Tab-separated table of C-alpha atoms in Angstrom:
chain	number	residue	atom	x	y	z
A	1	UNK	CA	4.576	2.953	24.093
A	2	UNK	CA	7.818	3.885	25.875
A	3	UNK	CA	7.206	7.581	25.111
A	4	UNK	CA	3.610	7.428	26.361
A	5	UNK	CA	4.531	5.780	29.695
A	6	UNK	CA	7.526	8.123	30.099
A	7	UNK	CA	5.293	11.186	29.652
A	8	UNK	CA	3.123	9.851	32.493
A	9	UNK	CA	6.254	9.644	34.693
A	10	UNK	CA	5.701	5.925	35.312
A	11	UNK	CA	8.528	4.383	33.266
A	12	UNK	CA	10.940	2.253	35.306
A	13	UNK	CA	14.119	0.449	34.179
A	14	UNK	CA	12.425	-2.920	34.815
A	15	UNK	CA	9.373	-1.967	32.698
A	16	UNK	CA	11.630	-0.609	29.917
A	17	UNK	CA	13.482	-3.927	29.810
A	18	UNK	CA	10.226	-5.931	29.692
A	19	UNK	CA	8.877	-3.758	26.854
A	20	UNK	CA	12.106	-4.043	24.852
A	21	UNK	CA	12.019	-7.847	25.227
A	22	UNK	CA	8.471	-8.188	23.816
A	23	UNK	CA	8.362	-10.660	20.915
A	24	UNK	CA	4.720	-10.120	19.921
A	25	UNK	CA	2.341	-7.193	19.570
A	26	UNK	CA	-0.068	-8.901	21.999
A	27	UNK	CA	2.578	-9.098	24.755
A	28	UNK	CA	3.374	-5.401	24.225
A	29	UNK	CA	-0.329	-4.467	24.423
A	30	UNK	CA	-0.657	-6.411	27.706
A	31	UNK	CA	2.244	-4.472	29.273
A	32	UNK	CA	0.910	-1.135	27.997
A	33	UNK	CA	-2.682	-1.738	29.138
A	34	UNK	CA	-2.331	-0.302	32.719
A	35	UNK	CA	-0.825	2.922	31.278
A	36	UNK	CA	-3.044	3.263	28.228
A	37	UNK	CA	-5.302	6.346	28.303
A	38	UNK	CA	-8.798	4.959	28.768
A	39	UNK	CA	-12.378	6.121	28.897
A	40	UNK	CA	-14.212	6.507	32.199
A	41	UNK	CA	-14.655	3.121	33.906
A	42	UNK	CA	-16.137	1.808	37.165
A	43	UNK	CA	-12.591	1.689	38.572
A	44	UNK	CA	-11.803	5.302	37.568
A	45	UNK	CA	-15.057	6.453	39.250
A	46	UNK	CA	-14.030	4.558	42.434
A	47	UNK	CA	-10.566	6.177	42.313
A	48	UNK	CA	-12.213	9.606	42.130
A	49	UNK	CA	-14.041	8.663	45.339
A	50	UNK	CA	-10.662	8.071	47.012
A	51	UNK	CA	-11.007	4.286	47.299
A	52	UNK	CA	-7.639	3.278	45.811
A	53	UNK	CA	-5.952	2.842	49.245
A	54	UNK	CA	-8.753	0.436	50.243
A	55	UNK	CA	-8.167	-1.525	47.017
A	56	UNK	CA	-4.472	-1.784	47.946
A	57	UNK	CA	-5.465	-3.155	51.373
A	58	UNK	CA	-7.563	-5.864	49.649
A	59	UNK	CA	-4.645	-6.738	47.324
A	60	UNK	CA	-2.195	-6.880	50.238
A	61	UNK	CA	-4.542	-9.416	51.944
A	62	UNK	CA	-4.369	-7.527	55.251
A	63	UNK	CA	-5.551	-9.171	58.468
A	64	UNK	CA	-7.598	-6.102	59.436
A	65	UNK	CA	-11.390	-6.487	59.521
A	66	UNK	CA	-12.878	-5.379	56.162
A	67	UNK	CA	-15.688	-3.378	57.817
A	68	UNK	CA	-13.386	-1.341	60.055
A	69	UNK	CA	-10.982	-0.685	57.132
A	70	UNK	CA	-13.862	0.403	54.875
A	71	UNK	CA	-15.351	2.761	57.525
A	72	UNK	CA	-12.354	5.100	57.100
A	73	UNK	CA	-13.366	5.719	53.478
A	74	UNK	CA	-17.046	6.588	54.019
A	75	UNK	CA	-17.538	10.122	52.684
A	76	UNK	CA	-21.034	11.139	51.632
A	77	UNK	CA	-19.725	14.221	49.805
A	78	UNK	CA	-17.846	11.849	47.458
A	79	UNK	CA	-20.801	9.471	47.121
A	80	UNK	CA	-19.507	6.739	49.466
A	81	UNK	CA	-22.464	6.315	51.834
A	82	UNK	CA	-21.634	3.092	53.706
A	83	UNK	CA	-19.188	0.204	54.164
A	84	UNK	CA	-20.691	-1.938	51.370
A	85	UNK	CA	-20.349	0.915	48.835
A	86	UNK	CA	-16.730	1.501	49.875
A	87	UNK	CA	-15.853	-2.208	49.492
A	88	UNK	CA	-17.740	-2.478	46.166
A	89	UNK	CA	-15.809	0.490	44.736
A	90	UNK	CA	-12.503	-0.910	45.980
A	91	UNK	CA	-13.339	-4.269	44.382
A	92	UNK	CA	-13.945	-2.461	41.044
A	93	UNK	CA	-10.410	-1.025	41.273
A	94	UNK	CA	-8.951	-4.452	42.165
A	95	UNK	CA	-10.860	-6.041	39.235
A	96	UNK	CA	-9.280	-3.542	36.801
A	97	UNK	CA	-5.781	-4.031	38.314
A	98	UNK	CA	-6.154	-7.830	37.932
A	99	UNK	CA	-7.440	-7.440	34.344
A	100	UNK	CA	-4.451	-5.238	33.445
A	101	UNK	CA	-1.876	-7.644	34.881
A	102	UNK	CA	0.252	-8.809	31.918
A	103	UNK	CA	0.981	-12.187	33.547
A	104	UNK	CA	-2.733	-12.849	34.139
A	105	UNK	CA	-3.731	-11.863	30.595
A	106	UNK	CA	-0.894	-13.893	29.052
A	107	UNK	CA	-1.868	-16.980	31.050
A	108	UNK	CA	-5.594	-16.640	30.216
A	109	UNK	CA	-4.861	-16.001	26.527
A	110	UNK	CA	-2.656	-19.102	26.303
A	111	UNK	CA	-5.306	-21.211	28.052
A	112	UNK	CA	-8.045	-19.973	25.682
A	113	UNK	CA	-5.840	-20.596	22.619
A	114	UNK	CA	-4.626	-24.055	23.731
A	115	UNK	CA	-7.682	-25.483	25.481
A	116	UNK	CA	-10.597	-23.243	24.449
A	117	UNK	CA	-13.514	-24.663	22.456
A	118	UNK	CA	-15.123	-22.948	19.454
A	119	UNK	CA	-18.900	-23.237	19.774
A	120	UNK	CA	-21.259	-22.269	16.950
A	121	UNK	CA	-25.054	-22.326	17.087
A	122	UNK	CA	-27.878	-21.229	14.825
A	123	UNK	CA	-29.273	-17.785	15.594
A	124	UNK	CA	-32.702	-17.650	17.187
A	125	UNK	CA	-35.182	-17.985	15.607
A	126	UNK	CA	-33.568	-20.645	13.415
A	127	UNK	CA	-33.632	-19.936	9.653
A	128	UNK	CA	-36.763	-21.480	8.128
A	129	UNK	CA	-35.042	-22.249	4.821
A	130	UNK	CA	-32.093	-24.670	4.521
A	131	UNK	CA	-28.676	-22.952	4.550
A	132	UNK	CA	-25.154	-24.090	3.687
A	133	UNK	CA	-24.210	-23.712	7.375
A	134	UNK	CA	-26.524	-26.403	8.805
A	135	UNK	CA	-23.618	-28.634	9.864
A	136	UNK	CA	-22.523	-25.782	12.198
A	137	UNK	CA	-25.913	-25.255	13.916
A	138	UNK	CA	-24.720	-27.236	16.947
A	139	UNK	CA	-20.970	-27.477	16.535
A	140	UNK	CA	-18.006	-27.687	18.927
A	141	UNK	CA	-14.301	-28.104	18.223
A	142	UNK	CA	-11.088	-27.362	20.092
A	143	UNK	CA	-9.717	-23.979	18.989
A	144	UNK	CA	-6.157	-25.304	18.636
A	145	UNK	CA	-7.287	-28.131	16.313
A	146	UNK	CA	-9.922	-26.556	14.049
A	147	UNK	CA	-8.748	-26.480	10.383
A	148	UNK	CA	-8.585	-23.091	8.661
A	149	UNK	CA	-11.323	-23.878	6.108
A	150	UNK	CA	-13.779	-24.877	8.866
A	151	UNK	CA	-13.040	-21.766	10.937
A	152	UNK	CA	-13.466	-19.517	7.881
A	153	UNK	CA	-16.777	-21.241	7.064
A	154	UNK	CA	-18.032	-20.580	10.603
A	155	UNK	CA	-16.890	-16.949	10.388
A	156	UNK	CA	-18.787	-16.554	7.108
A	157	UNK	CA	-21.920	-18.012	8.741
A	158	UNK	CA	-21.517	-15.470	11.537
A	159	UNK	CA	-21.016	-12.604	9.052
A	160	UNK	CA	-24.174	-13.640	7.161
A	161	UNK	CA	-26.212	-13.611	10.398
A	162	UNK	CA	-26.888	-17.361	10.402
A	163	UNK	CA	-24.544	-18.466	13.230
A	164	UNK	CA	-23.630	-17.304	16.742
A	165	UNK	CA	-19.969	-18.049	17.503
A	166	UNK	CA	-18.145	-17.970	20.825
A	167	UNK	CA	-14.985	-19.303	22.430
A	168	UNK	CA	-15.617	-21.160	25.696
A	169	UNK	CA	-13.370	-22.384	28.492
A	170	UNK	CA	-13.830	-24.050	31.893
A	171	UNK	CA	-13.155	-21.017	34.077
A	172	UNK	CA	-12.749	-22.854	37.432
A	173	UNK	CA	-9.100	-23.780	36.949
A	174	UNK	CA	-8.315	-20.348	35.472
A	175	UNK	CA	-9.828	-18.539	38.477
A	176	UNK	CA	-7.656	-20.645	40.828
A	177	UNK	CA	-4.531	-19.760	38.817
A	178	UNK	CA	-5.412	-16.039	38.789
A	179	UNK	CA	-5.901	-16.185	42.598
A	180	UNK	CA	-2.395	-17.697	42.897
A	181	UNK	CA	-0.885	-14.894	40.778
A	182	UNK	CA	-2.693	-12.321	42.970
A	183	UNK	CA	-1.311	-14.086	46.114
A	184	UNK	CA	-4.720	-14.758	47.633
A	185	UNK	CA	-4.410	-15.692	51.309
A	186	UNK	CA	-7.358	-17.855	52.425
A	187	UNK	CA	-6.664	-16.917	56.039
A	188	UNK	CA	-7.078	-13.171	55.357
A	189	UNK	CA	-10.421	-11.541	56.171
A	190	UNK	CA	-10.102	-9.857	52.746
A	191	UNK	CA	-9.833	-13.198	50.867
A	192	UNK	CA	-13.537	-13.182	49.932
A	193	UNK	CA	-13.317	-9.585	48.627
A	194	UNK	CA	-10.271	-10.443	46.526
A	195	UNK	CA	-11.984	-13.559	45.122
A	196	UNK	CA	-15.134	-11.554	44.311
A	197	UNK	CA	-12.994	-8.975	42.474
A	198	UNK	CA	-11.159	-11.755	40.563
A	199	UNK	CA	-14.460	-13.389	39.552
A	200	UNK	CA	-15.843	-10.034	38.380
A	201	UNK	CA	-12.597	-9.170	36.584
A	202	UNK	CA	-12.557	-12.486	34.703
A	203	UNK	CA	-16.210	-12.421	33.683
A	204	UNK	CA	-16.538	-8.702	32.868
A	205	UNK	CA	-13.091	-7.592	31.720
A	206	UNK	CA	-10.646	-10.424	30.953
A	207	UNK	CA	-12.680	-13.179	29.234
A	208	UNK	CA	-14.536	-10.966	26.672
A	209	UNK	CA	-11.337	-9.123	25.731
A	210	UNK	CA	-9.155	-12.256	25.510
A	211	UNK	CA	-11.857	-14.112	23.551
A	212	UNK	CA	-11.767	-11.355	20.904
A	213	UNK	CA	-7.935	-11.400	20.855
A	214	UNK	CA	-7.797	-15.177	20.399
A	215	UNK	CA	-10.509	-15.183	17.701
A	216	UNK	CA	-8.666	-12.430	15.826
A	217	UNK	CA	-5.404	-14.408	16.059
A	218	UNK	CA	-7.224	-17.556	14.857
A	219	UNK	CA	-8.651	-15.568	11.927
A	220	UNK	CA	-5.159	-14.353	10.971
A	221	UNK	CA	-3.799	-17.903	11.258
A	222	UNK	CA	-6.673	-19.247	9.104
A	223	UNK	CA	-6.098	-16.431	6.595
A	224	UNK	CA	-2.414	-17.305	6.337
A	225	UNK	CA	-3.209	-21.014	5.830
A	226	UNK	CA	-5.881	-20.236	3.196
A	227	UNK	CA	-3.548	-17.833	1.384
A	228	UNK	CA	-0.767	-20.459	1.332
A	229	UNK	CA	-3.159	-23.021	-0.226
A	230	UNK	CA	-4.313	-20.408	-2.752
A	231	UNK	CA	-0.680	-19.547	-3.592
A	232	UNK	CA	0.277	-23.206	-4.033
A	233	UNK	CA	-2.699	-23.893	-6.329
A	234	UNK	CA	-2.037	-20.741	-8.333
A	235	UNK	CA	1.636	-21.643	-8.763
A	236	UNK	CA	0.696	-25.114	-10.072
A	237	UNK	CA	-1.805	-23.562	-12.500
A	238	UNK	CA	0.590	-20.897	-13.806
A	239	UNK	CA	3.422	-23.375	-14.299
A	240	UNK	CA	1.377	-25.875	-16.322
A	241	UNK	CA	3.294	-27.139	-19.355
A	242	UNK	CA	2.521	-24.896	-22.343
A	243	UNK	CA	1.502	-26.366	-25.695
A	244	UNK	CA	3.973	-23.945	-27.269
A	245	UNK	CA	4.050	-22.402	-30.736
A	246	UNK	CA	1.247	-24.387	-32.350
A	247	UNK	CA	-1.921	-23.078	-34.001
A	248	UNK	CA	-5.074	-23.544	-31.937
A	249	UNK	CA	-8.823	-22.985	-32.176
A	250	UNK	CA	-10.249	-21.696	-28.892
A	251	UNK	CA	-13.874	-22.601	-28.157
A	252	UNK	CA	-15.988	-20.750	-25.580
A	253	UNK	CA	-18.994	-23.064	-24.979
A	254	UNK	CA	-22.479	-21.573	-24.929
A	255	UNK	CA	-25.944	-23.121	-25.017
A	256	UNK	CA	-28.392	-20.385	-26.003
A	257	UNK	CA	-25.932	-17.982	-27.680
A	258	UNK	CA	-23.860	-20.717	-29.350
A	259	UNK	CA	-20.185	-21.661	-29.084
A	260	UNK	CA	-17.720	-18.956	-30.124
A	261	UNK	CA	-14.699	-20.360	-32.004
A	262	UNK	CA	-11.524	-18.254	-32.408
A	263	UNK	CA	-8.690	-19.356	-34.719
A	264	UNK	CA	-5.184	-18.413	-33.496
A	265	UNK	CA	-1.874	-18.830	-35.271
A	266	UNK	CA	1.252	-20.329	-33.658
A	267	UNK	CA	2.127	-17.005	-31.950
A	268	UNK	CA	-1.370	-16.529	-30.506
A	269	UNK	CA	-2.414	-13.958	-33.120
A	270	UNK	CA	-6.189	-13.833	-33.648
A	271	UNK	CA	-7.195	-14.832	-37.207
A	272	UNK	CA	-10.950	-15.388	-37.460
A	273	UNK	CA	-14.061	-16.179	-35.450
A	274	UNK	CA	-17.129	-18.323	-36.143
A	275	UNK	CA	-20.161	-19.203	-34.029
A	276	UNK	CA	-21.629	-22.724	-34.013
A	277	UNK	CA	-24.858	-24.011	-32.416
A	278	UNK	CA	-24.347	-27.726	-31.652
A	279	UNK	CA	-27.206	-27.989	-29.116
A	280	UNK	CA	-30.058	-26.295	-31.021
A	281	UNK	CA	-31.518	-29.097	-33.100
A	282	UNK	CA	-30.210	-31.575	-35.664
A	283	UNK	CA	-29.957	-29.125	-38.586
A	284	UNK	CA	-27.876	-26.642	-36.546
A	285	UNK	CA	-25.682	-29.509	-35.295
A	286	UNK	CA	-24.924	-30.613	-38.884
A	287	UNK	CA	-24.095	-26.993	-39.818
A	288	UNK	CA	-21.797	-26.804	-36.770
A	289	UNK	CA	-19.891	-29.932	-37.878
A	290	UNK	CA	-19.447	-28.437	-41.349
A	291	UNK	CA	-18.066	-25.201	-39.828
A	292	UNK	CA	-15.595	-27.186	-37.692
A	293	UNK	CA	-14.347	-29.068	-40.749
A	294	UNK	CA	-13.985	-25.811	-42.719
A	295	UNK	CA	-11.881	-24.256	-39.929
A	296	UNK	CA	-9.699	-27.385	-39.732
A	297	UNK	CA	-9.140	-27.338	-43.504
A	298	UNK	CA	-8.353	-23.599	-43.525
A	299	UNK	CA	-6.092	-23.258	-40.451
A	300	UNK	CA	-4.724	-26.803	-39.858
A	301	UNK	CA	-4.843	-26.383	-36.061
A	302	UNK	CA	-2.839	-28.632	-33.770
A	303	UNK	CA	-5.679	-28.640	-31.203
A	304	UNK	CA	-9.114	-27.383	-30.195
A	305	UNK	CA	-9.032	-25.736	-26.739
A	306	UNK	CA	-12.540	-26.123	-25.262
A	307	UNK	CA	-13.471	-24.129	-22.150
A	308	UNK	CA	-14.657	-26.226	-19.218
A	309	UNK	CA	-17.573	-23.941	-18.260
A	310	UNK	CA	-21.309	-24.538	-18.763
A	311	UNK	CA	-21.793	-26.947	-21.657
A	312	UNK	CA	-18.037	-27.541	-21.919
A	313	UNK	CA	-18.155	-31.327	-21.699
A	314	UNK	CA	-20.954	-31.597	-24.286
A	315	UNK	CA	-19.073	-29.234	-26.639
A	316	UNK	CA	-15.866	-31.236	-26.219
A	317	UNK	CA	-17.724	-34.475	-27.084
A	318	UNK	CA	-19.376	-32.778	-30.079
A	319	UNK	CA	-16.049	-31.505	-31.520
A	320	UNK	CA	-14.490	-34.970	-31.085
A	321	UNK	CA	-17.381	-36.628	-32.925
A	322	UNK	CA	-17.235	-34.015	-35.743
A	323	UNK	CA	-13.501	-34.685	-36.244
A	324	UNK	CA	-14.023	-38.455	-36.074
A	325	UNK	CA	-16.819	-38.355	-38.684
A	326	UNK	CA	-14.607	-36.244	-40.975
A	327	UNK	CA	-11.785	-38.762	-40.443
A	328	UNK	CA	-9.477	-36.058	-39.016
A	329	UNK	CA	-6.990	-37.887	-36.790
A	330	UNK	CA	-4.152	-35.455	-36.136
A	331	UNK	CA	-6.140	-32.696	-34.335
A	332	UNK	CA	-6.397	-32.917	-30.544
A	333	UNK	CA	-9.344	-31.780	-28.405
A	334	UNK	CA	-8.280	-30.494	-24.976
A	335	UNK	CA	-10.394	-29.218	-22.088
A	336	UNK	CA	-9.047	-25.910	-20.708
A	337	UNK	CA	-9.845	-24.278	-17.356
A	338	UNK	CA	-11.744	-21.122	-18.284
A	339	UNK	CA	-11.995	-19.538	-14.792
A	340	UNK	CA	-11.555	-15.784	-15.117
A	341	UNK	CA	-11.932	-15.727	-18.923
A	342	UNK	CA	-15.047	-13.557	-18.623
A	343	UNK	CA	-13.206	-11.232	-16.205
A	344	UNK	CA	-10.363	-10.898	-18.717
A	345	UNK	CA	-12.707	-10.335	-21.682
A	346	UNK	CA	-14.265	-7.277	-19.972
A	347	UNK	CA	-10.933	-5.910	-18.697
A	348	UNK	CA	-8.948	-2.881	-19.846
A	349	UNK	CA	-6.169	-5.202	-21.108
A	350	UNK	CA	-8.626	-7.094	-23.374
A	351	UNK	CA	-10.137	-3.841	-24.687
A	352	UNK	CA	-6.646	-2.612	-25.620
A	353	UNK	CA	-5.754	-5.939	-27.299
A	354	UNK	CA	-9.042	-6.432	-29.186
A	355	UNK	CA	-10.945	-3.122	-29.315
A	356	UNK	CA	-13.251	-4.309	-32.108
A	357	UNK	CA	-14.121	-7.759	-30.758
A	358	UNK	CA	-17.194	-8.857	-28.816
A	359	UNK	CA	-16.638	-9.939	-25.174
A	360	UNK	CA	-17.456	-13.590	-25.890
A	361	UNK	CA	-14.942	-13.728	-28.762
A	362	UNK	CA	-12.242	-12.306	-26.454
A	363	UNK	CA	-13.106	-15.146	-24.053
A	364	UNK	CA	-12.564	-17.750	-26.807
A	365	UNK	CA	-9.210	-16.155	-27.701
A	366	UNK	CA	-8.166	-16.259	-24.030
A	367	UNK	CA	-9.110	-19.970	-23.782
A	368	UNK	CA	-7.039	-20.789	-26.869
A	369	UNK	CA	-4.034	-18.811	-25.633
A	370	UNK	CA	-4.236	-20.485	-22.212
A	371	UNK	CA	-3.473	-23.773	-23.925
A	372	UNK	CA	-0.584	-22.278	-25.921
A	373	UNK	CA	1.021	-20.520	-22.921
A	374	UNK	CA	-0.909	-20.610	-19.617
A	375	UNK	CA	1.445	-18.248	-17.768
A	376	UNK	CA	1.498	-15.507	-20.428
A	377	UNK	CA	-2.314	-15.486	-20.597
A	378	UNK	CA	-3.159	-15.905	-16.909
A	379	UNK	CA	-0.947	-13.007	-15.760
A	380	UNK	CA	-3.480	-10.696	-17.462
A	381	UNK	CA	-6.170	-11.721	-14.974
A	382	UNK	CA	-6.547	-10.772	-11.314
A	383	UNK	CA	-5.422	-13.989	-9.536
A	384	UNK	CA	-8.574	-13.924	-7.358
A	385	UNK	CA	-10.705	-14.348	-10.501
A	386	UNK	CA	-8.947	-17.604	-11.402
A	387	UNK	CA	-10.761	-19.353	-8.529
A	388	UNK	CA	-8.136	-21.704	-7.101
A	389	UNK	CA	-8.546	-20.732	-3.422
A	390	UNK	CA	-10.862	-21.308	-0.490
A	391	UNK	CA	-12.886	-18.440	1.032
A	392	UNK	CA	-10.848	-15.977	-1.013
A	393	UNK	CA	-13.259	-13.109	-0.301
A	394	UNK	CA	-13.216	-13.773	3.477
A	395	UNK	CA	-9.467	-13.616	4.054
A	396	UNK	CA	-7.548	-10.388	4.741
A	397	UNK	CA	-7.444	-8.888	1.239
A	398	UNK	CA	-4.069	-7.043	1.411
A	399	UNK	CA	-2.422	-10.282	2.643
A	400	UNK	CA	-4.004	-12.256	-0.210
A	401	UNK	CA	-3.157	-9.654	-2.861
A	402	UNK	CA	0.483	-9.404	-1.734
A	403	UNK	CA	0.952	-13.184	-1.668
A	404	UNK	CA	-0.662	-13.779	-5.061
A	405	UNK	CA	1.358	-10.994	-6.644
A	406	UNK	CA	4.495	-12.570	-5.155
A	407	UNK	CA	3.536	-15.963	-6.686
A	408	UNK	CA	2.898	-14.489	-10.137
A	409	UNK	CA	6.204	-12.581	-10.089
A	410	UNK	CA	8.022	-15.701	-8.867
A	411	UNK	CA	6.501	-17.860	-11.652
A	412	UNK	CA	7.239	-15.323	-14.398
A	413	UNK	CA	10.848	-14.979	-13.273
A	414	UNK	CA	11.201	-18.756	-12.846
A	415	UNK	CA	10.177	-19.381	-16.457
A	416	UNK	CA	11.597	-16.251	-18.063
A	417	UNK	CA	9.978	-13.933	-20.607
A	418	UNK	CA	10.445	-13.826	-24.385
A	419	UNK	CA	11.254	-10.136	-24.805
A	420	UNK	CA	10.099	-9.825	-28.427
A	421	UNK	CA	6.613	-11.315	-27.909
A	422	UNK	CA	5.855	-10.556	-24.243
A	423	UNK	CA	2.652	-8.640	-23.528
A	424	UNK	CA	2.520	-5.568	-21.282
A	425	UNK	CA	1.029	-7.459	-18.269
A	426	UNK	CA	3.745	-10.118	-18.554
A	427	UNK	CA	6.600	-7.585	-18.706
A	428	UNK	CA	5.331	-5.724	-15.617
A	429	UNK	CA	5.877	-8.933	-13.595
A	430	UNK	CA	9.574	-9.163	-14.488
A	431	UNK	CA	11.874	-8.253	-11.612
A	432	UNK	CA	12.858	-4.584	-11.812
A	433	UNK	CA	10.398	-3.692	-14.605
A	434	UNK	CA	7.368	-1.701	-13.506
A	435	UNK	CA	4.354	-0.535	-15.543
A	436	UNK	CA	6.114	2.606	-16.897
A	437	UNK	CA	9.257	0.752	-18.072
A	438	UNK	CA	7.128	-2.058	-19.574
A	439	UNK	CA	5.234	0.497	-21.697
A	440	UNK	CA	8.509	2.059	-22.870
A	441	UNK	CA	9.932	-1.362	-23.792
A	442	UNK	CA	6.878	-2.175	-25.921
A	443	UNK	CA	6.920	1.296	-27.560
A	444	UNK	CA	10.630	0.884	-28.387
A	445	UNK	CA	9.971	-2.623	-29.789
A	446	UNK	CA	7.105	-1.303	-31.941
A	447	UNK	CA	9.200	1.604	-33.301
A	448	UNK	CA	12.624	-0.041	-33.777
A	449	UNK	CA	11.596	-3.663	-34.377
A	450	UNK	CA	12.592	-6.826	-32.495
A	451	UNK	CA	15.429	-6.726	-29.989
A	452	UNK	CA	18.540	-8.569	-31.175
A	453	UNK	CA	20.362	-8.630	-27.828
A	454	UNK	CA	19.514	-8.135	-24.167
A	455	UNK	CA	22.050	-5.308	-23.829
A	456	UNK	CA	19.935	-3.363	-26.346
A	457	UNK	CA	17.280	-2.724	-23.669
A	458	UNK	CA	19.669	-0.197	-22.080
A	459	UNK	CA	18.753	2.133	-24.983
A	460	UNK	CA	15.138	2.252	-23.772
A	461	UNK	CA	14.473	5.635	-22.060
A	462	UNK	CA	14.236	5.304	-18.268
A	463	UNK	CA	15.840	1.856	-18.144
A	464	UNK	CA	19.089	2.364	-16.233
A	465	UNK	CA	21.929	0.019	-15.206
A	466	UNK	CA	20.173	-1.045	-11.954
A	467	UNK	CA	16.996	-2.090	-13.787
A	468	UNK	CA	19.097	-3.905	-16.398
A	469	UNK	CA	20.981	-5.767	-13.649
A	470	UNK	CA	17.710	-6.902	-12.052
A	471	UNK	CA	15.743	-7.741	-15.210
A	472	UNK	CA	18.212	-9.078	-17.789
A	473	UNK	CA	18.543	-12.607	-16.363
A	474	UNK	CA	14.778	-13.126	-16.650
A	475	UNK	CA	14.478	-11.940	-20.268
A	476	UNK	CA	14.947	-14.247	-23.272
A	477	UNK	CA	15.722	-13.484	-26.935
A	478	UNK	CA	15.504	-16.549	-29.153
A	479	UNK	CA	17.448	-16.254	-32.408
A	480	UNK	CA	19.372	-13.171	-31.196
A	481	UNK	CA	23.032	-12.298	-31.824
A	482	UNK	CA	24.195	-14.041	-28.656
A	483	UNK	CA	22.942	-17.650	-28.185
A	484	UNK	CA	23.093	-17.192	-24.383
A	485	UNK	CA	20.416	-14.478	-24.644
A	486	UNK	CA	17.947	-17.361	-25.048
A	487	UNK	CA	19.065	-18.826	-21.698
A	488	UNK	CA	18.832	-17.924	-18.018
A	489	UNK	CA	22.520	-16.912	-18.007
A	490	UNK	CA	22.792	-13.257	-17.003
A	491	UNK	CA	24.652	-11.177	-19.627
A	492	UNK	CA	26.997	-9.841	-16.936
């Protein structure tokens, strides 16, 4: 901005100081506006007609008669045919000068943000069918008080073509304050011309532009609030207490295609799968109970992890009754949040882990592992697919992605990672370890066997002293040579 104004030869020490003191991008834009290269406007056309001196006379609130002042600027060769045309052109220039005044724009923006009212209405003609936005068909709320979720809902209604949204303000008091800033002199014969230019400037140039600015700022504020809620919910979900090293049977409920059951050992290793049909008639239900009892007898699971999706509650009740009838008392049945399990089961990570398994079986494995260690399993899934946020597809996506990634990294490093069992997605979230180093760590572990000390990771190609310094405190080795390798104590 400084370079641009300097190239125009209009940079003063006072303006430089004001620009350097700007605390926000908006304040900087307001100062730059008069010097910003712009397309052809009504004011630029009037300047080409030589009417700028007349505009300055209006702004100075001269005591000369407007008609006699305007007569000096009549020039038919330039397209100024009479007094009224000269004054109209001069007013266009004044309107632009007023609109580009940083003090005026700052004052109007603050008034819109603090006292403006968000108004939403149904588009005309009104939708014939009921919509989820009906409560906003005739809605008003102060812009400074509207909660983020309500503002995002209104914005979605606008994006879907159901609602018209605008920001309104009582302009009378604002016009009086703008007139004060422009030093309007009621005794001057030019007072009416200045007021007409101010009115035009506010309606045509200032209000539409400031309304957009304020709505954009409100959207960013709502995005930040929504992202914070999403981050908080995600953190709580990731840091749920794990069941730990106990064998589990994961159940992915299904009505028509049956419930997929996946047996996992204490380390989360997949052992076997069976499909039961508890909701397809009495004979199938009896067969399903027999299958459950067979799996219990074979694998002695600590718990059944039942997904909470469609049919989840019925499946949970069915498994409980099957265990009760078989007099099995030491096996728990636990409902598990299965959001994102289908996303995981079709992902590249799942294909690498279980290349020969059907998608639905991968889902059952994921549900079982979520109970054993929620964090280790959920880091494999895009956080947006876990579904713990509001209007997650409406908020600024880079902001959301960055915040969620930050939360996942924070949670992984808070808990620590078991180096000898950690999956590739989990290792990539450890401070200092990126995708390439994570792959090398796993390759080294596969070739040389389990790590016996944290210092051993320095032998992994591409893992230098800096990476070791960053990562070592977040890695754990249980049963290693040094007992402190199982703790959060950094080896250094």
